Short mmCIF file of C-alpha atoms in Angstrom, two decimals:
data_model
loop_
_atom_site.label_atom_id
_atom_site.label_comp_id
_atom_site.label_asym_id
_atom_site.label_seq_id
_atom_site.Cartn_x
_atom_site.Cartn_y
_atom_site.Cartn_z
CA UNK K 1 42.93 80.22 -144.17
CA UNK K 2 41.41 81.00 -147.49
CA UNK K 3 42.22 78.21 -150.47
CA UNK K 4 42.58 79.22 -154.01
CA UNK K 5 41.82 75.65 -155.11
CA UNK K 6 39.89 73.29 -152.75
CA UNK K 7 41.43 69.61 -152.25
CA UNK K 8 38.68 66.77 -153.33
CA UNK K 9 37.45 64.46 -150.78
CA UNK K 10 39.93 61.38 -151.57
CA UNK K 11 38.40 58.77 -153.81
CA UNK K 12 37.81 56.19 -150.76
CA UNK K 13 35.95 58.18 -148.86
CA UNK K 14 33.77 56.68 -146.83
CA UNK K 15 30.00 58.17 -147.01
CA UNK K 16 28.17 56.55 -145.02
CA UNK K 17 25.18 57.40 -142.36
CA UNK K 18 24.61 56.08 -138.79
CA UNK K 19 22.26 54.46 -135.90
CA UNK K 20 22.38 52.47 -132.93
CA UNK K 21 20.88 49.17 -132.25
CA UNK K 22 18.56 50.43 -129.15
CA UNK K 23 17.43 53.17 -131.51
CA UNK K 24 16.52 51.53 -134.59
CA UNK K 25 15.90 47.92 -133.86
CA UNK K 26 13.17 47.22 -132.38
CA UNK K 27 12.64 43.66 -131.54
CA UNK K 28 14.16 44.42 -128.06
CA UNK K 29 12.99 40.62 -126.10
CA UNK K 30 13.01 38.64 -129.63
CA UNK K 31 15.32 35.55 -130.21
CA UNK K 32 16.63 35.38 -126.57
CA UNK K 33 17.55 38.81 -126.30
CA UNK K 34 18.69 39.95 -122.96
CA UNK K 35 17.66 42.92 -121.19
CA UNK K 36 20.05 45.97 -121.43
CA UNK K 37 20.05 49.28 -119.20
CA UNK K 38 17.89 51.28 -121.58
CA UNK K 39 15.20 48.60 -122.04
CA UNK K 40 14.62 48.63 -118.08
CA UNK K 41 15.54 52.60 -118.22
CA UNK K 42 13.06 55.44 -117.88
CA UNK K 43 12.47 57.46 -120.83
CA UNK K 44 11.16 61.29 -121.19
CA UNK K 45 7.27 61.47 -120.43
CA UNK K 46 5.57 62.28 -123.59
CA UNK K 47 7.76 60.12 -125.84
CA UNK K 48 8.05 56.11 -126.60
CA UNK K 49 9.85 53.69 -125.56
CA UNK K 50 12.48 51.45 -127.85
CA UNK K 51 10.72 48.36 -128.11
CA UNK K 52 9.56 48.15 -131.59
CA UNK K 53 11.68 51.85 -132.74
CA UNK K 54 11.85 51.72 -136.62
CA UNK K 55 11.51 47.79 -136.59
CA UNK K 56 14.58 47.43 -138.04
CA UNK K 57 15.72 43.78 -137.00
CA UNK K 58 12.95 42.64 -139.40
CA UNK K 59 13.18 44.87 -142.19
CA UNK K 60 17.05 45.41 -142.56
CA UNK K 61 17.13 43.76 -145.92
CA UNK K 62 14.54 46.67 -146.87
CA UNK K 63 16.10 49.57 -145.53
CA UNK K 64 19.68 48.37 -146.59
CA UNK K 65 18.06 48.06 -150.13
CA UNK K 66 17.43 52.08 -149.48
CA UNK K 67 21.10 52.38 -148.27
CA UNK K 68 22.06 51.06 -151.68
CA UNK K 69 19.79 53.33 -153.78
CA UNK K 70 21.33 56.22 -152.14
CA UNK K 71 24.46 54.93 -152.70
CA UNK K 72 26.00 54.59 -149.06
CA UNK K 73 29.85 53.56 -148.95
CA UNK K 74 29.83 52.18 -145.71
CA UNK K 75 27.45 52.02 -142.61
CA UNK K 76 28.02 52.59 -139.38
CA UNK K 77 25.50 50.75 -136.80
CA UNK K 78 25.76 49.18 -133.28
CA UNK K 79 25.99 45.59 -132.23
CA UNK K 80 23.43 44.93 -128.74
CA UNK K 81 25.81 43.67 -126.23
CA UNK K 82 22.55 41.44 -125.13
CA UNK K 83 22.17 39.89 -128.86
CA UNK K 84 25.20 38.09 -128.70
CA UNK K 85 25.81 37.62 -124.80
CA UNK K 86 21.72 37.97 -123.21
CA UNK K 87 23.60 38.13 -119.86
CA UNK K 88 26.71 39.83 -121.01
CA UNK K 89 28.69 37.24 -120.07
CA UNK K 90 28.37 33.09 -120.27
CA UNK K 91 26.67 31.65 -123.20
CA UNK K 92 26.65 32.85 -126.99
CA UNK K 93 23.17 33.51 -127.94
CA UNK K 94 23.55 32.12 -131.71
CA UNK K 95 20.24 33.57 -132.89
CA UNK K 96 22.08 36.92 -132.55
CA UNK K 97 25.04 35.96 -134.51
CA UNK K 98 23.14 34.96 -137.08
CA UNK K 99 21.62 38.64 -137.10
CA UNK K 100 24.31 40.23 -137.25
CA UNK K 101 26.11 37.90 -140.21
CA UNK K 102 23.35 38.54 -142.16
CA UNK K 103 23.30 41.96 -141.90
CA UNK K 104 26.90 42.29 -142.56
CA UNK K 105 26.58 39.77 -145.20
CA UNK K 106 23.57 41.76 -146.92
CA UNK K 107 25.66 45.17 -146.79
CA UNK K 108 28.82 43.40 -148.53
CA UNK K 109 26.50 42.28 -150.85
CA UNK K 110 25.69 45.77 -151.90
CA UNK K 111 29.24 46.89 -151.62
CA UNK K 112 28.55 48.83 -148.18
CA UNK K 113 31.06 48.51 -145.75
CA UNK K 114 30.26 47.95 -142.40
CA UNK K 115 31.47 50.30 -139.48
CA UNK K 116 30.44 48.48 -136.37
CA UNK K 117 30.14 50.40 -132.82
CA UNK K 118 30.96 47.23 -130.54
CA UNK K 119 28.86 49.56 -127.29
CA UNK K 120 26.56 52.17 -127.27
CA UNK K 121 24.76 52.87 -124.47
CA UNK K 122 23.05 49.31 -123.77
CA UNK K 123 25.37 47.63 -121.36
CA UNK K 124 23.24 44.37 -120.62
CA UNK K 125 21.05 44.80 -117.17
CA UNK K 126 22.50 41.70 -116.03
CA UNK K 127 26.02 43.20 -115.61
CA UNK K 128 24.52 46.29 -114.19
CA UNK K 129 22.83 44.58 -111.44
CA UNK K 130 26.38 43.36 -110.32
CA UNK K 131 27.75 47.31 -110.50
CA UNK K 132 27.95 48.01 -113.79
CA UNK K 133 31.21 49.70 -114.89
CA UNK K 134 31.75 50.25 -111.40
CA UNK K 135 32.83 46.50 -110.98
CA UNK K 136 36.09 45.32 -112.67
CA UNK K 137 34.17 42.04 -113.85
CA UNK K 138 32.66 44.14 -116.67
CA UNK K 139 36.14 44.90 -118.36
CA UNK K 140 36.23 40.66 -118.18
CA UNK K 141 32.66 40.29 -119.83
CA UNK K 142 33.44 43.40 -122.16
CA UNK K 143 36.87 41.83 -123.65
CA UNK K 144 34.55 38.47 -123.83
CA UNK K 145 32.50 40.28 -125.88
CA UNK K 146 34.72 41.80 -127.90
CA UNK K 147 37.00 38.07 -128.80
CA UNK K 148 33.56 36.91 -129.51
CA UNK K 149 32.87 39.84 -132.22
CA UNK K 150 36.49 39.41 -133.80
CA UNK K 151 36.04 35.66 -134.32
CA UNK K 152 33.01 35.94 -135.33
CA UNK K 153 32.84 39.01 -137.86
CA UNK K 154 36.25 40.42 -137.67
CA UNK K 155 36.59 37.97 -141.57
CA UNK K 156 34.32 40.65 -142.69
CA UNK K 157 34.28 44.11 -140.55
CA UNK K 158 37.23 46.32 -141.69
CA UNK K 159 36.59 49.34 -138.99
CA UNK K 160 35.93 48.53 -135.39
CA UNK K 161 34.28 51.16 -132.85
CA UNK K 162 35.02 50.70 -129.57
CA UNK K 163 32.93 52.63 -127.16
CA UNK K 164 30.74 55.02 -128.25
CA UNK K 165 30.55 58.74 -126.47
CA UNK K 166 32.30 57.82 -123.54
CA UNK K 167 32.52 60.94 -122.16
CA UNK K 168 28.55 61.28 -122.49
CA UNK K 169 27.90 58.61 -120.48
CA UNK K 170 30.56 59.69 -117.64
CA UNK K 171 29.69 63.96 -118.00
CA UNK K 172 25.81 63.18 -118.62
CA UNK K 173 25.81 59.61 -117.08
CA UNK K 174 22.21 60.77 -115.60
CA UNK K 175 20.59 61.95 -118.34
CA UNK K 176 21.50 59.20 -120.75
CA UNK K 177 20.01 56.75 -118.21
CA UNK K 178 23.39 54.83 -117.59
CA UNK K 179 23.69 56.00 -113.96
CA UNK K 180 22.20 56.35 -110.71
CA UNK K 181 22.33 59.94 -109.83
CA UNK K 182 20.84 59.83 -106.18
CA UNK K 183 23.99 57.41 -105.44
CA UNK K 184 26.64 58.64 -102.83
CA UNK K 185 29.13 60.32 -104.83
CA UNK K 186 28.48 59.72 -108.01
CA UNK K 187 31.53 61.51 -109.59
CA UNK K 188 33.43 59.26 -107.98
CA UNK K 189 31.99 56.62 -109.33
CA UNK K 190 31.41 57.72 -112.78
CA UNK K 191 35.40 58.40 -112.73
CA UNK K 192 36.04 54.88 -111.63
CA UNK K 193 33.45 53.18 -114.24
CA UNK K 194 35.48 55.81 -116.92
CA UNK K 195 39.01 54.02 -115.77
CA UNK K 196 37.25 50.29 -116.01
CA UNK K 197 35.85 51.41 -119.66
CA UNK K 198 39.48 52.90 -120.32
CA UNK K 199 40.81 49.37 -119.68
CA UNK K 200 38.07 47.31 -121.29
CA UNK K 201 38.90 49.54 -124.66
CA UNK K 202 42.31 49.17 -123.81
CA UNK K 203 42.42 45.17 -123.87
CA UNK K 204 39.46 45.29 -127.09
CA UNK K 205 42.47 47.20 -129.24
CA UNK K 206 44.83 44.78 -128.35
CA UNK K 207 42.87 41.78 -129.07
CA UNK K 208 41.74 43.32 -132.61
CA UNK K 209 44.93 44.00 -133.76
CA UNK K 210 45.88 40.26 -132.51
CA UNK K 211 43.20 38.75 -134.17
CA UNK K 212 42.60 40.57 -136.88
CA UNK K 213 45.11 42.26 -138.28
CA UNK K 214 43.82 43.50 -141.30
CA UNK K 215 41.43 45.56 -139.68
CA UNK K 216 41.29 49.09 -137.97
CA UNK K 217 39.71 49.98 -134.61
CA UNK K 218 39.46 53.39 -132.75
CA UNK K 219 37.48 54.90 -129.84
CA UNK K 220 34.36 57.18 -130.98
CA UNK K 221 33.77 59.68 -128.44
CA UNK K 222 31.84 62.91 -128.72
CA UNK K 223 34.14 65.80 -129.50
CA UNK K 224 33.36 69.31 -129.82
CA UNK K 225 35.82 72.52 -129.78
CA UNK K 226 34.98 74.84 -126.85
CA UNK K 227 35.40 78.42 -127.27
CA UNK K 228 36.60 80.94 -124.38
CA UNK K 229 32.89 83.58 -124.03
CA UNK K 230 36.09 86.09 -124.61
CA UNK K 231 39.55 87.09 -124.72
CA UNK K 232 40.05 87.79 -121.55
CA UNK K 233 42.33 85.66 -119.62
CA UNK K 234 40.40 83.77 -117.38
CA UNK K 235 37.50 82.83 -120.12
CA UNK K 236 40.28 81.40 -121.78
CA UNK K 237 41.59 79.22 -118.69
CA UNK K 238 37.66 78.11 -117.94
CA UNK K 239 38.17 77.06 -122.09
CA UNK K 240 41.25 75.08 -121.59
CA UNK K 241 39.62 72.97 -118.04
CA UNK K 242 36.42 72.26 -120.19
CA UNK K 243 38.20 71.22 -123.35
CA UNK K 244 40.43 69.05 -121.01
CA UNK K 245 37.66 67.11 -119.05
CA UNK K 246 35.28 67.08 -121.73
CA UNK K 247 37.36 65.84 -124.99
CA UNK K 248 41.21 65.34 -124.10
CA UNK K 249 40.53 63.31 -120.92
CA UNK K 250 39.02 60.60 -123.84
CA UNK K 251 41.50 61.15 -126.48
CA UNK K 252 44.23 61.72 -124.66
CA UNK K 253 44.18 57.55 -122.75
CA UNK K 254 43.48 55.67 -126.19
CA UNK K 255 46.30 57.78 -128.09
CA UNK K 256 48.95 57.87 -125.64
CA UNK K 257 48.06 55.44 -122.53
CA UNK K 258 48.08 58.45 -120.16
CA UNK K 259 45.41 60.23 -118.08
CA UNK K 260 45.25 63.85 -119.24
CA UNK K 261 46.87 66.35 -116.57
CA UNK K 262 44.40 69.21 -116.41
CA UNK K 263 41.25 66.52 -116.18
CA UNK K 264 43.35 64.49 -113.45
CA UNK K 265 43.96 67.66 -111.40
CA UNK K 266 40.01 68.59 -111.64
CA UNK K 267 39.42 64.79 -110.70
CA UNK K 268 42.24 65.11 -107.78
CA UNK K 269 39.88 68.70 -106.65
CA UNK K 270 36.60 66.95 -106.69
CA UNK K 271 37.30 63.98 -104.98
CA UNK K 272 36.94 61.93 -107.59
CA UNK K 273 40.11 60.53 -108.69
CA UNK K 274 39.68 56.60 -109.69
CA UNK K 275 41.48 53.69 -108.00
CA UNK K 276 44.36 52.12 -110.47
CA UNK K 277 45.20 48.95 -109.70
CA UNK K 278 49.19 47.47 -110.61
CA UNK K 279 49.76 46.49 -114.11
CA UNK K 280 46.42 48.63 -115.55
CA UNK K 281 48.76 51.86 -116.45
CA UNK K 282 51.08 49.24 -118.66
CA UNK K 283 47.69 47.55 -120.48
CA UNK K 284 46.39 51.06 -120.90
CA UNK K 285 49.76 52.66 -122.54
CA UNK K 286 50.24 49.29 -124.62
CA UNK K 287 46.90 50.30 -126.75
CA UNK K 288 47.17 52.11 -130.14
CA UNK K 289 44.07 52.78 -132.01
CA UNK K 290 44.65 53.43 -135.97
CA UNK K 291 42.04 56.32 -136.36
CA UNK K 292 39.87 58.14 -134.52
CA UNK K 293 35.84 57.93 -134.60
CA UNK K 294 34.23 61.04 -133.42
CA UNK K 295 30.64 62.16 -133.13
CA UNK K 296 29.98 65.91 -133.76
CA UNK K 297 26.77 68.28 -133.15
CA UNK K 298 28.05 71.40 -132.01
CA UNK K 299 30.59 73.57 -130.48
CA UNK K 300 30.57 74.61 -126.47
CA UNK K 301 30.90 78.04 -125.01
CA UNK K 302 32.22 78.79 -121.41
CA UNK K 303 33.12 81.55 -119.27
CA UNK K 304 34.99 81.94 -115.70
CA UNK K 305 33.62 80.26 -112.78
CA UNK K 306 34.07 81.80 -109.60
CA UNK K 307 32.86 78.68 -107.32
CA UNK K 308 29.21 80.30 -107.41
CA UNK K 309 27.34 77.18 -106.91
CA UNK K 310 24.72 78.73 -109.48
CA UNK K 311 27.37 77.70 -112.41
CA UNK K 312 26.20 74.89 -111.85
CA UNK K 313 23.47 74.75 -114.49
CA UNK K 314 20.33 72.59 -114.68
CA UNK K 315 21.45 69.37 -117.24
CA UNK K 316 19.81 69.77 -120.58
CA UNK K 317 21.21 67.34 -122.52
CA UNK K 318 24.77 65.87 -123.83
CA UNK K 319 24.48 69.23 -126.11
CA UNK K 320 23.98 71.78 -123.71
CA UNK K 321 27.06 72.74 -121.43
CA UNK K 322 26.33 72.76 -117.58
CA UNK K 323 28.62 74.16 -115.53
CA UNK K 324 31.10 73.45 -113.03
CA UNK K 325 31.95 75.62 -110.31
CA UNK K 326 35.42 77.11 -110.04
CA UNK K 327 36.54 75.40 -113.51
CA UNK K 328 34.14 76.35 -115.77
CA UNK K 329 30.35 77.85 -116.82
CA UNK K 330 28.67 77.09 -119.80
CA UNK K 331 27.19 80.02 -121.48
CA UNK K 332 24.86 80.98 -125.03
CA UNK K 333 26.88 81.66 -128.36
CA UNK K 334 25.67 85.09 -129.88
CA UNK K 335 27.46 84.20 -133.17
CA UNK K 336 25.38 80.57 -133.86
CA UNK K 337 21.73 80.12 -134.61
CA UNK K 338 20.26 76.97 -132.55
CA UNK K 339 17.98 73.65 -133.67
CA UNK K 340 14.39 73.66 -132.85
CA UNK K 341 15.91 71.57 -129.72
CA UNK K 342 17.82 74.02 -128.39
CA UNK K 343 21.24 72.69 -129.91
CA UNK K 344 23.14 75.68 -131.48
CA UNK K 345 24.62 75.27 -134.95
CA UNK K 346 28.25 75.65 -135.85
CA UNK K 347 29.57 74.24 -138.98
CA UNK K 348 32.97 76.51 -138.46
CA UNK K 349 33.18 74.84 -135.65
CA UNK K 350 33.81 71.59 -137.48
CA UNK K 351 36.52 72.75 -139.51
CA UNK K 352 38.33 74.23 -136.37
CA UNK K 353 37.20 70.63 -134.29
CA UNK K 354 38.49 68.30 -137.19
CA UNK K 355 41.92 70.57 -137.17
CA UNK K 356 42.51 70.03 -133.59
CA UNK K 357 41.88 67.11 -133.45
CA UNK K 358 44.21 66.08 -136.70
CA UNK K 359 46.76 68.55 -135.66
CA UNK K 360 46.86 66.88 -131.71
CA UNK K 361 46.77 63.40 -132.40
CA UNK K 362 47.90 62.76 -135.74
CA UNK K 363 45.71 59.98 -136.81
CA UNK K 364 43.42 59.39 -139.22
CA UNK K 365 39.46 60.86 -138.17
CA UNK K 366 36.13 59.69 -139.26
CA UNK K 367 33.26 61.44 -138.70
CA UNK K 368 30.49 58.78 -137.38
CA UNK K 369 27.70 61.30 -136.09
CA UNK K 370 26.61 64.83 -137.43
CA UNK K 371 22.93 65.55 -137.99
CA UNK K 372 20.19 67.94 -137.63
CA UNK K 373 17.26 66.83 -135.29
CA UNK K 374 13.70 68.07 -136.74
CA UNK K 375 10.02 67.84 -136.82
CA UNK K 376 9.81 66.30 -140.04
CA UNK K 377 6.31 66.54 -141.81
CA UNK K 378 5.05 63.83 -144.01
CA UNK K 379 3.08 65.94 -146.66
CA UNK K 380 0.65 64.97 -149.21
CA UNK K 381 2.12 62.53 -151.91
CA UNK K 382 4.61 61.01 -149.18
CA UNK K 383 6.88 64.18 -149.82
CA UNK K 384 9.07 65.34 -146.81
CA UNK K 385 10.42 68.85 -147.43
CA UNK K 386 13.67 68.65 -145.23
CA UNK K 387 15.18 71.62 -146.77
CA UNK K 388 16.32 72.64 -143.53
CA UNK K 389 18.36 69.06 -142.78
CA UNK K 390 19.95 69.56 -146.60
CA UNK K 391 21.53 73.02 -145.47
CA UNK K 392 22.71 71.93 -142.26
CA UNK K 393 24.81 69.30 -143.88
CA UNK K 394 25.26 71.09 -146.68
CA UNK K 395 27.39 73.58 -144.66
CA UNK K 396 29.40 70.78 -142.79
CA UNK K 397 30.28 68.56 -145.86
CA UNK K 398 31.80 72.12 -147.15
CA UNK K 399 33.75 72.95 -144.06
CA UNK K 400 34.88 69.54 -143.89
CA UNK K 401 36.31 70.06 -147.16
CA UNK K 402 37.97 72.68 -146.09
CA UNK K 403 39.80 70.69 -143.41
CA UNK K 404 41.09 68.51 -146.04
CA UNK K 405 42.37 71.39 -148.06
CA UNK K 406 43.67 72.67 -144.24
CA UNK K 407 45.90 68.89 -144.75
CA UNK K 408 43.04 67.01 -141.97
CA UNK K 409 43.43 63.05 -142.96
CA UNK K 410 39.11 62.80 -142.95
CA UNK K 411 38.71 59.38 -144.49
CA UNK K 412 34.67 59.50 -143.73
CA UNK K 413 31.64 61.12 -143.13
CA UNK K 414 28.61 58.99 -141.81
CA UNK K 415 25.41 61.74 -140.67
CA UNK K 416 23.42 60.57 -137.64
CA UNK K 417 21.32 59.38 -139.34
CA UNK K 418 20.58 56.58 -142.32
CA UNK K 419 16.91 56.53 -141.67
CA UNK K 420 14.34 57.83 -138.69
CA UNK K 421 15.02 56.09 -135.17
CA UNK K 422 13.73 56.91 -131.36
CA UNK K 423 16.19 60.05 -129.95
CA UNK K 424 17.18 59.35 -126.67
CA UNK K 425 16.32 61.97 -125.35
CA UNK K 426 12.85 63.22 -127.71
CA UNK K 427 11.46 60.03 -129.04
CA UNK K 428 10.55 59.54 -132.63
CA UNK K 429 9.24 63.28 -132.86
CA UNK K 430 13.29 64.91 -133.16
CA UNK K 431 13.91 62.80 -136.65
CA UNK K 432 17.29 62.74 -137.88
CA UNK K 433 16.73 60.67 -140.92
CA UNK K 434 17.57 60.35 -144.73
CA UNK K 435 14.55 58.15 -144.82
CA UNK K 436 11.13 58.79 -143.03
CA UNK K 437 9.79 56.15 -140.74
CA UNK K 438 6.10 56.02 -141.09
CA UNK K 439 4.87 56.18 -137.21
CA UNK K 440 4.28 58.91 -134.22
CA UNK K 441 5.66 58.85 -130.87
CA UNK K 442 2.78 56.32 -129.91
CA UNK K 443 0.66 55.44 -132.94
CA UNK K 444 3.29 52.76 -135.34
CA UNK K 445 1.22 52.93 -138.20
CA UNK K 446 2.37 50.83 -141.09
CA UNK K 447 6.34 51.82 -140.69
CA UNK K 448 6.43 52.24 -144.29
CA UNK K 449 9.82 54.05 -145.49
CA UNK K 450 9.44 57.32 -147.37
CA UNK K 451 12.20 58.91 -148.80
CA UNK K 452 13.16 62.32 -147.89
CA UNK K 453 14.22 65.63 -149.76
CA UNK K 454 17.40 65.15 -148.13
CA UNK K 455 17.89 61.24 -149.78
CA UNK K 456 17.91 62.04 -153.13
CA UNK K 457 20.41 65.72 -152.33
CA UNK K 458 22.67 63.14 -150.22
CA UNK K 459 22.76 60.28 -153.14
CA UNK K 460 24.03 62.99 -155.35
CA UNK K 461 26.62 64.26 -152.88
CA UNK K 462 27.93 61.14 -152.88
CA UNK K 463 27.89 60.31 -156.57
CA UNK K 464 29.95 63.43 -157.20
CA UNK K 465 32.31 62.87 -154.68
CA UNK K 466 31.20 65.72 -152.63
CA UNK K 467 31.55 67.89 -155.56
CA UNK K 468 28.23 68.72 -155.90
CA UNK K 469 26.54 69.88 -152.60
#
């Protein structure tokens, strides 16, 4: 659809940037902070760990001075589950509330509104040594959590993310560190963790909109449109399986309290359907989120799978489709260029992924991941020429305004990511950020912040309104 006049990005729109708490913090065993998965986790040979990452538990009030300067709306980080509860359940750890009210507290001060992930990734070790998402106590400990997060910061906190990429942790459970893959079955497992996590989300909705009713939460998984290799009939049916148990599967419980019917049928083939207890159907359909959060990186590609067992393709990462024999195999787009890392790059593909998912669910969508991964170089003068970050985002802003002009209710974009942090799955090398950390995978340096190329172009997207990319 071609537009004769574009629609503006609304007035309120919320232009933000992201990061996680694991990523960015630092300070991971500081003032009676628990232990979570991904501190005891292994992590990539060759890159570091996430103990000190861009030492941002001690130098918030600097970087959110940056935020400010480059004129952020709103600011969408992660709360660590092991802050507030070191256990995940039991005692309140007060040293961590009072983090996390003065961070909040220093944003509102500069008129940046807070988006706050309530999980990502770093479910504390002490719940996983009990099973994890695989025993029904977490959804207990989780909806602790959660009460303790409303009461606590819900006065404040206008958007609320629930659980962040889901379907990452369930599809790529393995490579994200958040599951055992030498355990017996593990799809069966993962399924029944994904129906426990399903709940937990299910009872944190409910409780938000109880005790808070004057803010908004929503689940923020990783969605990305998935293209049929062709037109011919049976790329198209491998399209429809991988859409369904990659994207709808997630969208599909939180929106309308029902499993999906083409994922359930693939679960019901593998083996791998989960165990639903009585009453967890009604708790699960009572849920209604207000919008929905979605990270986006780049489109999938499949083809027909004819149960060769070599469709089933080595893991890369959350980017990079595997296959699944006799549903689906993941193959190369000719039409997109790729990322240093191997991620290819599709900013049609966000028009056509926000319309989807706008025309499917009907809800408001903000965009709380979308970033280009490079090896950044700090040149002479502190100057880092990240022309290459500025196009890729360049080209999304602009198809995102196109969705708007298409009628998609976007109410904000926040890029992955505000400022330099450790990738999960690259270390501090693959940089994401507006702002340039000043340390190597191993060496920390002096962690100074440099400004990038890409700060000052994004500051002036934002002035304008998005008029000016």
């Amino acid at each position: 659809m071609n537009h004769s006049k574009l629609k503006p990005f609304p007035k309120d729109f919320l232009w933000g940037a992201s990061t996680s708490a694991y990523q960015v913090e630092g300070a991971w065993d500081e003032d009676e902070k628990g232990l979570s998965v991904i501190d005891v986790g292994k992590y990539p040979e060759g890159t570091s760990d996430f103990k000190v990452a861009s030492d941002h538990y001690h130098r918030y009030k600097e970087d959110i001075a940056l935020f400010t300067e480059m004129g952020l709306k709103a600011y969408r980080f992660s709360i660590a589950w092991t802050r507030i509860y070191p256990k995940g359940t039991g005692e309140i750890n007060e040293k961590g509330i009072a983090f996390y009210n003065d961070l909040i507290n220093e944003l509102l001060s500069h008129n940046i509104e807070p988006i706050v992930t309530m999980y990502h990734f770093d479910l504390p070790y002490a719940l996983q040594e009990k099973g994890g998402w695989s025993n029904r106590e977490t959804i207990d400990a989780y909806e602790k959590y959660a009460k303790t997060l409303f009461k606590y910061f819900g006065d404040r906190v206008k958007y609320w993310l629930t659980i962040n990429e889901q379907n990452m942790m369930i599809l790529y459970g393995a490579v994200l560190g958040t599951v055992d893959s030498k355990i017996e079955n593990p799809q069966k497992k993962l399924y029944q963790q994904n129906h426990h996590m399903f709940l937990a989300q299910a009872k944190a909705i409910n409780l938000c909109h109880e005790m808070c009713p004057n803010t908004k939460i929503g689940p923020a998984p990783n969605i990305a449109y998935v293209y049929p290799a062709s037109s011919k009939p049976e790329d198209i049916l491998a399209a429809q399986n991988f859409s369904s148990i990659r994207n709808w599967l997630y969208l599909d419980m939180p929106v309308f309290g029902r499993y999906n019917s083409v994922a359930w049928s693939y679960m019901e083939e593998k083996g791998c359907t989960p165990t639903i207890q009585e009453g967890d159907m009604e708790i699960l359909e009572s849920a209604k989120p207000d919008f929905i959060a979605f990270n986006y990186y780049a489109t999938s590609t499949v083809a027909e799978s004819k149960n060769n067992t070599s469709d089933k393709n080595p893991i890369g990462d959350q980017q990079i489709t595997i296959g699944e024999p006799g549903f689906y195999r993941g193959v190369a787009n000719p039409y997109l260029e790729k990322t240093q890392f191997g991620w290819e790059i599709d900013p049609i593909g966000f028009r056509i992924t926000l319309r989807e998912l706008n025309d499917r669910y009907n809800l408001p969508l903000l965009v709380t991941e979308n970033g280009l991964g490079a090896y950044d170089k700090l040149e002479e003068g502190d100057v880092v020429n990240d022309d290459y970050r500025i196009e890729f985002l360049r080209k999304h802003i602009e198809q995102a305004r196109l969705a708007i002009s298409d009628g998609v209710n976007l109410i904000g974009y926040c890029p992955w990511s505000a400022i330099d942090l450790v990738s999960t799955h690259q270390g501090f090398s693959k940089r994401y950020g507006f702002i340039y950390v000043n340390r190597d995978e191993f060496d920390l340096k002096d962690l100074r912040r440099i400004k990038k190329k890409s700060f000052y172009w994004y500051k002036n997207v934002i002035k304008s309104n998005g008029q000016e990319l």
